[in-house]
Coordinates of C-alpha atoms and ligand atoms in Angstrom, one line a residue:
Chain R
X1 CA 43.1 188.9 114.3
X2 CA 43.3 185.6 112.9
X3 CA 45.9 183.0 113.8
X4 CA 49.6 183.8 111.8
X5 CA 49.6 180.6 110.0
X6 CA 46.4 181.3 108.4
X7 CA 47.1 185.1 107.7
X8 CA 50.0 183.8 105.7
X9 CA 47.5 181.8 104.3
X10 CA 45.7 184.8 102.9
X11 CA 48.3 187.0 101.9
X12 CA 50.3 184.0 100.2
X13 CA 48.5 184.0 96.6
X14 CA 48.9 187.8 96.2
X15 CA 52.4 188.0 97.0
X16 CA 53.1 184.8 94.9
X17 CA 51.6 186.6 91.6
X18 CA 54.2 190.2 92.8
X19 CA 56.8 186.9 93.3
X20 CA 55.8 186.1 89.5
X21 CA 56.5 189.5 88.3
X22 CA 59.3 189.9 90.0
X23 CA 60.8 187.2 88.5
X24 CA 59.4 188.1 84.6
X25 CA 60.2 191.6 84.9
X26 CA 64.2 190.9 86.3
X27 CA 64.9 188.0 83.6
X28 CA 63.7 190.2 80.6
X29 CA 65.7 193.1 82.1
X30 CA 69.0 190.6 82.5
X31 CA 68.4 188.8 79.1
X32 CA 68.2 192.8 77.2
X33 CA 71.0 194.1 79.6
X34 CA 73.5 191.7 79.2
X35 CA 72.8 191.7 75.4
X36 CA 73.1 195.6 75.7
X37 CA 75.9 195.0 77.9
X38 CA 77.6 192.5 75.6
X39 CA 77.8 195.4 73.1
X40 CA 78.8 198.3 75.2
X41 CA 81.9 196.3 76.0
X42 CA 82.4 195.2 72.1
X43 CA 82.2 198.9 71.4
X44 CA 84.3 200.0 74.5
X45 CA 87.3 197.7 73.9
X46 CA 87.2 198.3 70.0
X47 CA 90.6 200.2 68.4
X48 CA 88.0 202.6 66.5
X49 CA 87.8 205.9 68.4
X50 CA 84.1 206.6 66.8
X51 CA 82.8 203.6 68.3
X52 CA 84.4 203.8 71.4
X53 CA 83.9 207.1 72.5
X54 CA 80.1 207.4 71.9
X55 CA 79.9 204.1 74.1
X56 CA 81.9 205.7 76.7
X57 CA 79.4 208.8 76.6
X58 CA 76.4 207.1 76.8
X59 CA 77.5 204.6 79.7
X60 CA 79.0 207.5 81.6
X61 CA 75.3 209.2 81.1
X62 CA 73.3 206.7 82.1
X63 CA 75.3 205.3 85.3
X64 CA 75.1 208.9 86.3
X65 CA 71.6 209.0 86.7
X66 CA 69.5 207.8 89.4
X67 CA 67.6 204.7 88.3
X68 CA 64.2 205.8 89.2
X69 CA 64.7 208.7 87.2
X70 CA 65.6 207.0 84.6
X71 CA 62.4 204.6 85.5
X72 CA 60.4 208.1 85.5
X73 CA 61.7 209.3 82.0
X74 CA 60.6 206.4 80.6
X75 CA 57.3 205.9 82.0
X76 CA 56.2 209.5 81.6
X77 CA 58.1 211.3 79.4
X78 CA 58.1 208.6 76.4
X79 CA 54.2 209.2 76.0
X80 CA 54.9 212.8 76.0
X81 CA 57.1 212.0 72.4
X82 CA 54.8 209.5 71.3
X83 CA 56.2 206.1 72.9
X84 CA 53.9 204.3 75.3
X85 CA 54.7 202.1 77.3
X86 CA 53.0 200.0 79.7
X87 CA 54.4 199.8 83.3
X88 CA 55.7 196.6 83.0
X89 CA 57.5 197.5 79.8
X90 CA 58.8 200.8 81.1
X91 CA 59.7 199.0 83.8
X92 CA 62.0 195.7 82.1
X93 CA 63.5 198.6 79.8
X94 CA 64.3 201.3 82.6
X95 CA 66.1 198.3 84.4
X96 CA 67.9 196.8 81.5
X97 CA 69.0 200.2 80.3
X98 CA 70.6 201.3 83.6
X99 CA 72.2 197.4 84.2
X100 CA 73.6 197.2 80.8
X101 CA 75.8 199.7 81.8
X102 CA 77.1 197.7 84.8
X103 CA 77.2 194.4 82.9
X104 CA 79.0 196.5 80.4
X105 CA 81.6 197.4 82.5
X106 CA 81.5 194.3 83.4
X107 CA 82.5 192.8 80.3
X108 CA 84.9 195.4 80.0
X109 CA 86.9 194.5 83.2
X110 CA 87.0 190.9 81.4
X111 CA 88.1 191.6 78.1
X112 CA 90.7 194.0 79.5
X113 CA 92.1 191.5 81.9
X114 CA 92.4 188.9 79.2
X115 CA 96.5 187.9 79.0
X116 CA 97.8 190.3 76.3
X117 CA 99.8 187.4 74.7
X118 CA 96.6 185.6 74.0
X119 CA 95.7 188.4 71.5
X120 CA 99.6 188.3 69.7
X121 CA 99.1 183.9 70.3
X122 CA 95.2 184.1 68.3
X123 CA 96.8 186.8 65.9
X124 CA 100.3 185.2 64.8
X125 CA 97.7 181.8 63.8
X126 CA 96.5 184.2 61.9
X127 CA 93.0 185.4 63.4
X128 CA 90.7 187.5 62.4
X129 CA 89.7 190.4 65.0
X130 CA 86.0 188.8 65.1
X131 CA 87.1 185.2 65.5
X132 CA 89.6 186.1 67.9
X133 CA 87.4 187.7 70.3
X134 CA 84.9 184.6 69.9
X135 CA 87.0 181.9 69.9
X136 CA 90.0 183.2 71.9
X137 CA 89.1 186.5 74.2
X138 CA 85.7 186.0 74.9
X139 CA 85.7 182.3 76.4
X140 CA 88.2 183.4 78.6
X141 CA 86.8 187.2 79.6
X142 CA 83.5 185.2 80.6
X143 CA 85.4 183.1 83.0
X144 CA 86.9 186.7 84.5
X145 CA 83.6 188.2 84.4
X146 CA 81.7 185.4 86.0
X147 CA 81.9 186.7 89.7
X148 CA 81.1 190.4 89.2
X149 CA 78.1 189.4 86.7
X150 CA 76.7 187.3 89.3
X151 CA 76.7 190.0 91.9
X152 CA 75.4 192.2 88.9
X153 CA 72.4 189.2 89.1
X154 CA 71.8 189.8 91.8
X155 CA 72.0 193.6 92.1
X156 CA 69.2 193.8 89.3
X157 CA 67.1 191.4 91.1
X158 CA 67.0 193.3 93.9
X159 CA 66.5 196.6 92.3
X160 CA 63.8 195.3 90.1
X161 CA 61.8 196.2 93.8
X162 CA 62.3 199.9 92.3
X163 CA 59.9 199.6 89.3
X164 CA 57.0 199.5 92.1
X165 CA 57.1 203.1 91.3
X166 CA 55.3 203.2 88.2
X167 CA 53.0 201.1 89.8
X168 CA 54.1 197.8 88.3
X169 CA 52.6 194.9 90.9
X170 CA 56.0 193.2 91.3
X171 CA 56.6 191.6 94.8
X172 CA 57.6 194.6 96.5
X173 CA 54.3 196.1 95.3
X174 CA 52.0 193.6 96.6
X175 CA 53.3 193.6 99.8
X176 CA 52.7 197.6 100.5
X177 CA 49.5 197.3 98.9
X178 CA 48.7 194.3 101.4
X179 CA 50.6 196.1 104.5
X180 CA 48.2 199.0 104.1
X181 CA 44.6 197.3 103.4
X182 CA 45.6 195.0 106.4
X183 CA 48.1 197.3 108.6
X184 CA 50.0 193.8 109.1
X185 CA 53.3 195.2 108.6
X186 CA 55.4 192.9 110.5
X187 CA 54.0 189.7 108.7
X188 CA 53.9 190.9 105.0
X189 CA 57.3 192.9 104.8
X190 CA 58.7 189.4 106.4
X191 CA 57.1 187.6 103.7
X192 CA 58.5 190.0 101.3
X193 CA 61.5 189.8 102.5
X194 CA 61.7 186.2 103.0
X195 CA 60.6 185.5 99.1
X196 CA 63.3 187.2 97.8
X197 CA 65.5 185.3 99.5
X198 CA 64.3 182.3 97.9
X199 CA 65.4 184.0 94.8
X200 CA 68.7 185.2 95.9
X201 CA 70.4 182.4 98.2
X202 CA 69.5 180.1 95.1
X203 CA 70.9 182.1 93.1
X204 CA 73.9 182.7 94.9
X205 CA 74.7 178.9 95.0
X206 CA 74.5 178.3 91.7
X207 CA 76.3 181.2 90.7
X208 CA 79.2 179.6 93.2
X209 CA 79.2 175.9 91.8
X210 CA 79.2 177.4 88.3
X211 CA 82.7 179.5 89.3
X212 CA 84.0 176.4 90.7
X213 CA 83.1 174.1 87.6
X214 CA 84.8 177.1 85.4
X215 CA 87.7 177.5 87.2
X216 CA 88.6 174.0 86.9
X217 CA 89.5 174.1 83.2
X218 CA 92.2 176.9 83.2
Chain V
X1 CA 113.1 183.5 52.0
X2 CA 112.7 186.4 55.1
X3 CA 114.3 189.7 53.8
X4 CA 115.0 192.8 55.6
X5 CA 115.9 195.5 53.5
X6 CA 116.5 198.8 55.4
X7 CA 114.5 198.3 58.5
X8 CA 113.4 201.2 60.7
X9 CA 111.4 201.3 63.5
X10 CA 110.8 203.9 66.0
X11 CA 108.6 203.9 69.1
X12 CA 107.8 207.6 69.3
X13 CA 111.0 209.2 68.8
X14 CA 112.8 206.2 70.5
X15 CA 114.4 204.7 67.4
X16 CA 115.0 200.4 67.7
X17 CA 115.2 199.7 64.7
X18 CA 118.1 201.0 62.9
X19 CA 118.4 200.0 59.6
X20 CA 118.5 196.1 59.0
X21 CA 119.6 194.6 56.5
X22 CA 119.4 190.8 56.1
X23 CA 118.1 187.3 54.8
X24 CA 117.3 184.2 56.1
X25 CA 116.9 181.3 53.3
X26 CA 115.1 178.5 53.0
X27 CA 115.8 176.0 55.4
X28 CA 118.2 177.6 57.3
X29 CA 118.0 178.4 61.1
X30 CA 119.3 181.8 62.0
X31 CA 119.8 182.6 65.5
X32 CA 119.7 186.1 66.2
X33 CA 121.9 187.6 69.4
X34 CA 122.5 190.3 71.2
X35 CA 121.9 192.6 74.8
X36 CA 119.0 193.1 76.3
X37 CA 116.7 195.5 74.9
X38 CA 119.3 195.9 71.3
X39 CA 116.2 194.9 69.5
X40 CA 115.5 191.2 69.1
X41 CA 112.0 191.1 70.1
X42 CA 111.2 193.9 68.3
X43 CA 112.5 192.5 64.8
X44 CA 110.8 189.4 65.0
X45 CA 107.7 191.1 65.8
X46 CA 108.1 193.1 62.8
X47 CA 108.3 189.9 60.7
X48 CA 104.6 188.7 61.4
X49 CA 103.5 192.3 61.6
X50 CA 102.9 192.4 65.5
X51 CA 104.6 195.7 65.0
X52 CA 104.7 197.7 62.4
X53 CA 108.5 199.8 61.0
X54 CA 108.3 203.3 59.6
X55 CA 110.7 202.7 56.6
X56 CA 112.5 199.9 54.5
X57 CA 110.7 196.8 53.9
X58 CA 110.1 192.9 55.4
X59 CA 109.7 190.8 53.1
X60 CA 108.2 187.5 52.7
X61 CA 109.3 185.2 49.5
X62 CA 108.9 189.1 47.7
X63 CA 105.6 189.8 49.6
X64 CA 106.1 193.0 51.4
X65 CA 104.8 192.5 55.1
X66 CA 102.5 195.5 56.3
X67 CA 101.3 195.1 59.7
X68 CA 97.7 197.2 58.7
X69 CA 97.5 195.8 55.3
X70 CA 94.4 192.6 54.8
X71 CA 97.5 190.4 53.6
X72 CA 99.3 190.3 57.2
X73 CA 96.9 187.6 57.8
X74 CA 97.6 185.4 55.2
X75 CA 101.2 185.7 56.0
X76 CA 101.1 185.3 59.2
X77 CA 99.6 181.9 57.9
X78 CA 102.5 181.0 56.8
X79 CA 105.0 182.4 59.0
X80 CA 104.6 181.2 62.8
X81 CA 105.4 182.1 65.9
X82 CA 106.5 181.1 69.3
X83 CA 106.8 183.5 72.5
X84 CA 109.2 183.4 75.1
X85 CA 106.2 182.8 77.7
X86 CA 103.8 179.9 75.7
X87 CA 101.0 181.8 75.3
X88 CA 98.7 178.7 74.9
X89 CA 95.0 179.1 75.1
X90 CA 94.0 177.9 79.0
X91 CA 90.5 177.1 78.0
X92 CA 91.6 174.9 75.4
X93 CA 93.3 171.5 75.6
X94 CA 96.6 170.7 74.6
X95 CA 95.3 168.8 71.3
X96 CA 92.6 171.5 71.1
X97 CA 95.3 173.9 70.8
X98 CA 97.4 172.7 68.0
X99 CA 94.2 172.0 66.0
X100 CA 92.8 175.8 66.5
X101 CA 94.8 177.1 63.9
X102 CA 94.1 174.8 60.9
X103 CA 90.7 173.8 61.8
X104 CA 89.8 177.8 62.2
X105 CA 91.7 179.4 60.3
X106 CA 92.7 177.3 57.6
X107 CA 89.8 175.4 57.3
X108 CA 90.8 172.7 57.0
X109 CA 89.1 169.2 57.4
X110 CA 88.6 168.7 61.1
X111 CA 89.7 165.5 61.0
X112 CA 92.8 165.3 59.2
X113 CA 93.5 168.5 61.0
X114 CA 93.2 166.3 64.3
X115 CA 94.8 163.5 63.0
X116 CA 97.5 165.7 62.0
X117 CA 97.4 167.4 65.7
X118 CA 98.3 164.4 67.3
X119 CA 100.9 163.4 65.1
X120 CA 102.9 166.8 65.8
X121 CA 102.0 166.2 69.4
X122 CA 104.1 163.0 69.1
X123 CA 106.4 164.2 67.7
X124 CA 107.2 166.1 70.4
X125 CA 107.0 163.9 72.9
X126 CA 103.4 164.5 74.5
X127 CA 101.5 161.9 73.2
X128 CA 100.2 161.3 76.7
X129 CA 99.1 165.0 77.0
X130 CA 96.8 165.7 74.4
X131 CA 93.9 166.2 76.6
X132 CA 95.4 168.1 79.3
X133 CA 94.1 171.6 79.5
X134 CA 97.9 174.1 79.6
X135 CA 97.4 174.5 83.0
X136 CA 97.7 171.1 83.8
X137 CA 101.4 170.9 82.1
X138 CA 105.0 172.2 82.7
X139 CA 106.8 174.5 81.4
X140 CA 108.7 173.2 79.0
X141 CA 105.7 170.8 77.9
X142 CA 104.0 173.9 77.1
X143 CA 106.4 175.3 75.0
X144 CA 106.4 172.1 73.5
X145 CA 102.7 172.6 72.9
X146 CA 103.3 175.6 71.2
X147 CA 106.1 174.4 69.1
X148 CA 103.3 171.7 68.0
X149 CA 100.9 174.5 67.5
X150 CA 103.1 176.0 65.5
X151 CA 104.0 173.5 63.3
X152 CA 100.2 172.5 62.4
X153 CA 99.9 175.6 60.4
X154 CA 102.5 174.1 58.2
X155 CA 104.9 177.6 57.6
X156 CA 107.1 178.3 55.7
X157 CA 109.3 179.7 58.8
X158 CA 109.0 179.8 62.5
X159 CA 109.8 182.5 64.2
X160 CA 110.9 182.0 68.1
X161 CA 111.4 184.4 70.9
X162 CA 113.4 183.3 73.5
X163 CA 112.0 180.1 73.7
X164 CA 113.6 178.6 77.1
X165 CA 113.9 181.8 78.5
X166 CA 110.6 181.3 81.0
X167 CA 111.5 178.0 81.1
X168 CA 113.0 176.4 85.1
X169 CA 116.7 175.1 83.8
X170 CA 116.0 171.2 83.8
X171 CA 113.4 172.0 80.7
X172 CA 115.5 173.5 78.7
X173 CA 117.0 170.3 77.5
X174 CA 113.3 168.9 76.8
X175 CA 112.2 171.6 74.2
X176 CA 115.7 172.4 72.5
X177 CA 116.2 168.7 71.5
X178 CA 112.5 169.4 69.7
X179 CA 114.4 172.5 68.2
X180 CA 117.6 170.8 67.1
X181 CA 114.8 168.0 65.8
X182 CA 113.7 170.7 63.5
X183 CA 116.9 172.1 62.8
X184 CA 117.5 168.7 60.9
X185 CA 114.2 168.4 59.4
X186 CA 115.3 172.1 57.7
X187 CA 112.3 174.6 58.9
X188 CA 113.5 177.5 58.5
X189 CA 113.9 179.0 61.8
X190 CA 114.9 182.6 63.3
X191 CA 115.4 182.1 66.8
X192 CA 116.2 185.1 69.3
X193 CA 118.4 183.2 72.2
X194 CA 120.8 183.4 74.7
X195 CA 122.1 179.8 74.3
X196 CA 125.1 180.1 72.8
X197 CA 126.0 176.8 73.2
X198 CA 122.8 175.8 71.3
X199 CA 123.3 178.8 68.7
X200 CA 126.6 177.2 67.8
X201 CA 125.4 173.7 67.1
X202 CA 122.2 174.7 65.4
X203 CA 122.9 177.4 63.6
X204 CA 123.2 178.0 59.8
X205 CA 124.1 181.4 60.4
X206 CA 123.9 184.1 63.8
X207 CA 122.8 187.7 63.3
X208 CA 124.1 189.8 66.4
X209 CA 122.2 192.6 67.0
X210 CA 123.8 195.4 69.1
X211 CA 121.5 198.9 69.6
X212 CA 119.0 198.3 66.5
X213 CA 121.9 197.9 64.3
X214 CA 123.4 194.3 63.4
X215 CA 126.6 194.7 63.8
X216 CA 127.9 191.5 62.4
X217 CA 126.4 188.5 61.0
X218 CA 127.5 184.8 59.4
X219 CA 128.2 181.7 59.8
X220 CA 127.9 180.6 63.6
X221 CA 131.6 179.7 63.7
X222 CA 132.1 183.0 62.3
X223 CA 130.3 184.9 64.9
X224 CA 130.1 182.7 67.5
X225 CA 134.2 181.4 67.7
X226 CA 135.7 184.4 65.9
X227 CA 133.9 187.4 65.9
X228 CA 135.5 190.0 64.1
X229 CA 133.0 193.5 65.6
X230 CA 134.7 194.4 69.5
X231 CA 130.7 194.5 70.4
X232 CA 130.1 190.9 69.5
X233 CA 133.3 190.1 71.3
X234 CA 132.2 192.0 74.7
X235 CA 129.1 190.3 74.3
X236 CA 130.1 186.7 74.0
X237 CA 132.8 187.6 77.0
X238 CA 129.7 188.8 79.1
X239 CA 127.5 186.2 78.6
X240 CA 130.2 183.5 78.8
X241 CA 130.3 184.0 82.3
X242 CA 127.0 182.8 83.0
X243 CA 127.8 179.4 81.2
Ligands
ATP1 N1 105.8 198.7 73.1 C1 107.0 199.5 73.3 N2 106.9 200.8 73.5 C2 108.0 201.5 73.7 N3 109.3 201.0 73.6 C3 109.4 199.7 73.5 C4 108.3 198.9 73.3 N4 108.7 197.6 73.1 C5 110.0 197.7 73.2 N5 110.5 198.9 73.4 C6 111.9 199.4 73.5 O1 112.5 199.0 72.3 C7 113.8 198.5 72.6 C8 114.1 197.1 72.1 O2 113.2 196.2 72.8 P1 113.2 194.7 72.4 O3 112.1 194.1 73.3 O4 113.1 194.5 71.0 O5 114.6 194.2 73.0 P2 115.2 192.8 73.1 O6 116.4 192.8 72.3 O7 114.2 191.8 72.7 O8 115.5 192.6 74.6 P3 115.4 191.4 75.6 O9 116.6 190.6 75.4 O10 115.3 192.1 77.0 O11 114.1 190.7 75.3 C9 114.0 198.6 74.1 O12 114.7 199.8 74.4 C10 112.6 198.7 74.6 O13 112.5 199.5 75.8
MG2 MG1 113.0 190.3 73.7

């Protein structure tokens, strides 16, 4: 075999490109989850029964189902109905669907634990429900919200690993297809592992020093 | 200028509410009294339409107050409010605060509205704390915030809660000298308190409220010095004791 560095060498560029899609696919599933997010938790703190209840059904649904299945249904059953999707796209949908239900709740927790005197304050100036929640509740469910979403970040990072099974060459991909042409195990799953950890400990710093900037203006 | 005609208000089937009648006029300050849970809250509430009553009517210079109707924002416009614990907006400064109202709600020109803001800041005494963020303030310099906040809508009335209630005793001082300040400028104020002291000096007139009912109302001599109802007496005897 030849020397480690230089096997690292060889298995670098490939796992670099899964590194590539790994990041793609995770930032389009966080961009269309927390937008999804954003109004699961508009509709699941609203006073109208008929927008809040369908909400509350179809979060329920979807955290209740396994998020390969749900990476499953949409990569083979959408074609069955006329829908077809590449991997990739099956992929940044199945994810964002299943996390927008997190980052919903998310939200949610945020809202909710928004002081109930800021609601009468914003109303007795004479607020409107809309500009209330984007100048008043909002702001300040973010700050609440921060932690969890960043964990949530994280989380979907992580489980973006998952779409490998519809065959989408994300990092985790790469690596088993490289582990079995070269039966290198030990160097390419630490590899693997070691690249997403230049995603995550990043991202767990700056998550941090944004809490701490927040927190400084309440 | 605020009239209650026949109030009722139930929560469920616990009645609160039990048929008020009264006015407060223009430029007066009316200090409304009584127990714990008689009420208070609940009326005032009722008079910006953070509650809605089942029967009678509020009404505002003849505008009938419905907390569901599209009009309870305008009034509330005009008729502001300040809460027992500040409820200032944390993410906002103090300045940024009092200028919330009338730059977003009112539209008004952002900086007269500022200009404005500052002034009422003043004139409460916080001209050094316009940029401090609530957090950053006490107690009663909150409040005083709030006063200021409430002012910069321009009402017609204010309507106060308690508004030293949250507050450690050596602020009380601070933020009822802004009241009496009002008091003299005329805003017409209903204030729920347990001052008495204060009720008696400011006061154009005292509403006691016993069990959702007032049972007796007038001047603040009247009331306050010699109250004719045996409830109003038992309650001035009670609270006396803690002066
Ligand atoms: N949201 C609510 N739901 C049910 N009952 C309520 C609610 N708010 C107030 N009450 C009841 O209504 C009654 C009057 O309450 P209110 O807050 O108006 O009293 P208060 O005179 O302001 O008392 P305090 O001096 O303690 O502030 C009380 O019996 C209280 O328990
Ligand atoms: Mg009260």
């Amino acid at each position: 075999m030849a020397p480690l560095t230089e096997r690292m060498q060889d298995y670098l560029p490939l796992l670099i490109t899964g590194l590539w899609r790994t990041v793609a696919v995770s930032l389009l599933a966080l961009i269309l989850a927390t937008a999804l997010g954003l109004v699961w938790a508009m509709l699941r703190t609203s006073r109208n029964v008929w927008l809040e209840r369908p909400a509350r059904f179809i979060v329920e649904f979807l955290r209740g189902i396994p998020i390969l299945v749900v990476l499953f249904y949409i990569y083979f059953v959408m074609p069955e109905i006329g829908i077809d999707l590449s991997a990739f796209q099956a992929g940044v949908i199945g994810l964002a669907l299943t996390y927008s239900c997190y980052i919903g709740e998310t939200f949610r927790g945020g809202i909710e634990a928004v002081d109930r005197g800021q609601v009468e304050a914003a109303k007795s100036i004479g607020m409107r429900h809309g500009k209330m929640m984007r100048r008043i509740i909002l702001p300040q469910a973010v700050r609440i919200a921060l932690p969890p979403y960043g964990n949530n970040m994280v989380m979907l990072l992580k489980d973006s690993s998952q779409v490998s099974v519809i065959s989408v060459a994300e990092l985790t991909m790469q690596g088993k297809m490289l582990a079995s042409s070269t039966f290198d195990n030990m160097t390419v799953f630490t590899m693997v592992a070691a690249l997403y950890l230049c995603l995550t400990i990043p991202l767990n710093i700056v998550m941090r020093q944004v809490e701490l900037k927040m927190g400084k203006s309440r | 200028m605020i009239r209650f005609e026949n109030v009722h208000k139930s929560y469920g089937r616990h009645e609160v509410l039990k048929g008020i009648d009264a006015e407060v006029e223009k430029g007066q300050v009316v200090c409304l009294i009584g127990a714990s849970g008689s009420g208070k809250s609940t009326l005032l509430r009722c008079v910006n339409g953070l509650e809605d009553y089942q029967a009678g009517g509020i009404f505002i210079d003849d505008r009938k107050v419905d907390a569901h109707a599209a009009s309870i924002h305008d009034i509330r416009t005009r008729v502001a409010m300040v809460f027992q614990r500040f409820n200032l907006f944390p993410h906002m400064t103090a300045l940024e605060n009092v200028m919330e109202g009338p730059a977003q709600v009112l539209r008004e020109d952002r900086k007269e509205v500022r200009a404005r803001a500052e002034e009422h800041l003043r004139s409460v005494g916080l001209a050094d704390k316009m940029d401090f963020y609530p957090s950053a303030l006490s107690g009663g310099q909150q409040q005083r915030v709030a006063i200021a906040r409430a002012l910069a809508m321009r009402p017609e009335a204010i309507l106060l809660d308690e508004p030293t209630s949250a507050l450690d005793p050596e602020m009380v001082g601070e933020v009822l000298n802004v009241l009496r300040d009002l008091a003299d400028a005329h805003m017409t104020m209903l204030i729920v308190t347990h001052e008495i002291q204060f009720a008696r000096e400011v006061a154009d007139r005292v509403f006691f409220l016993d069990s959702g009912r007032i049972a007796e109302q007038g001047t603040a001599e009247e009331v306050l010095a010699r109250p004719k109802s045996e409830r109003t007496q038992e309650f001035l005897r009670r609270v006396s004791h803690l002066l």
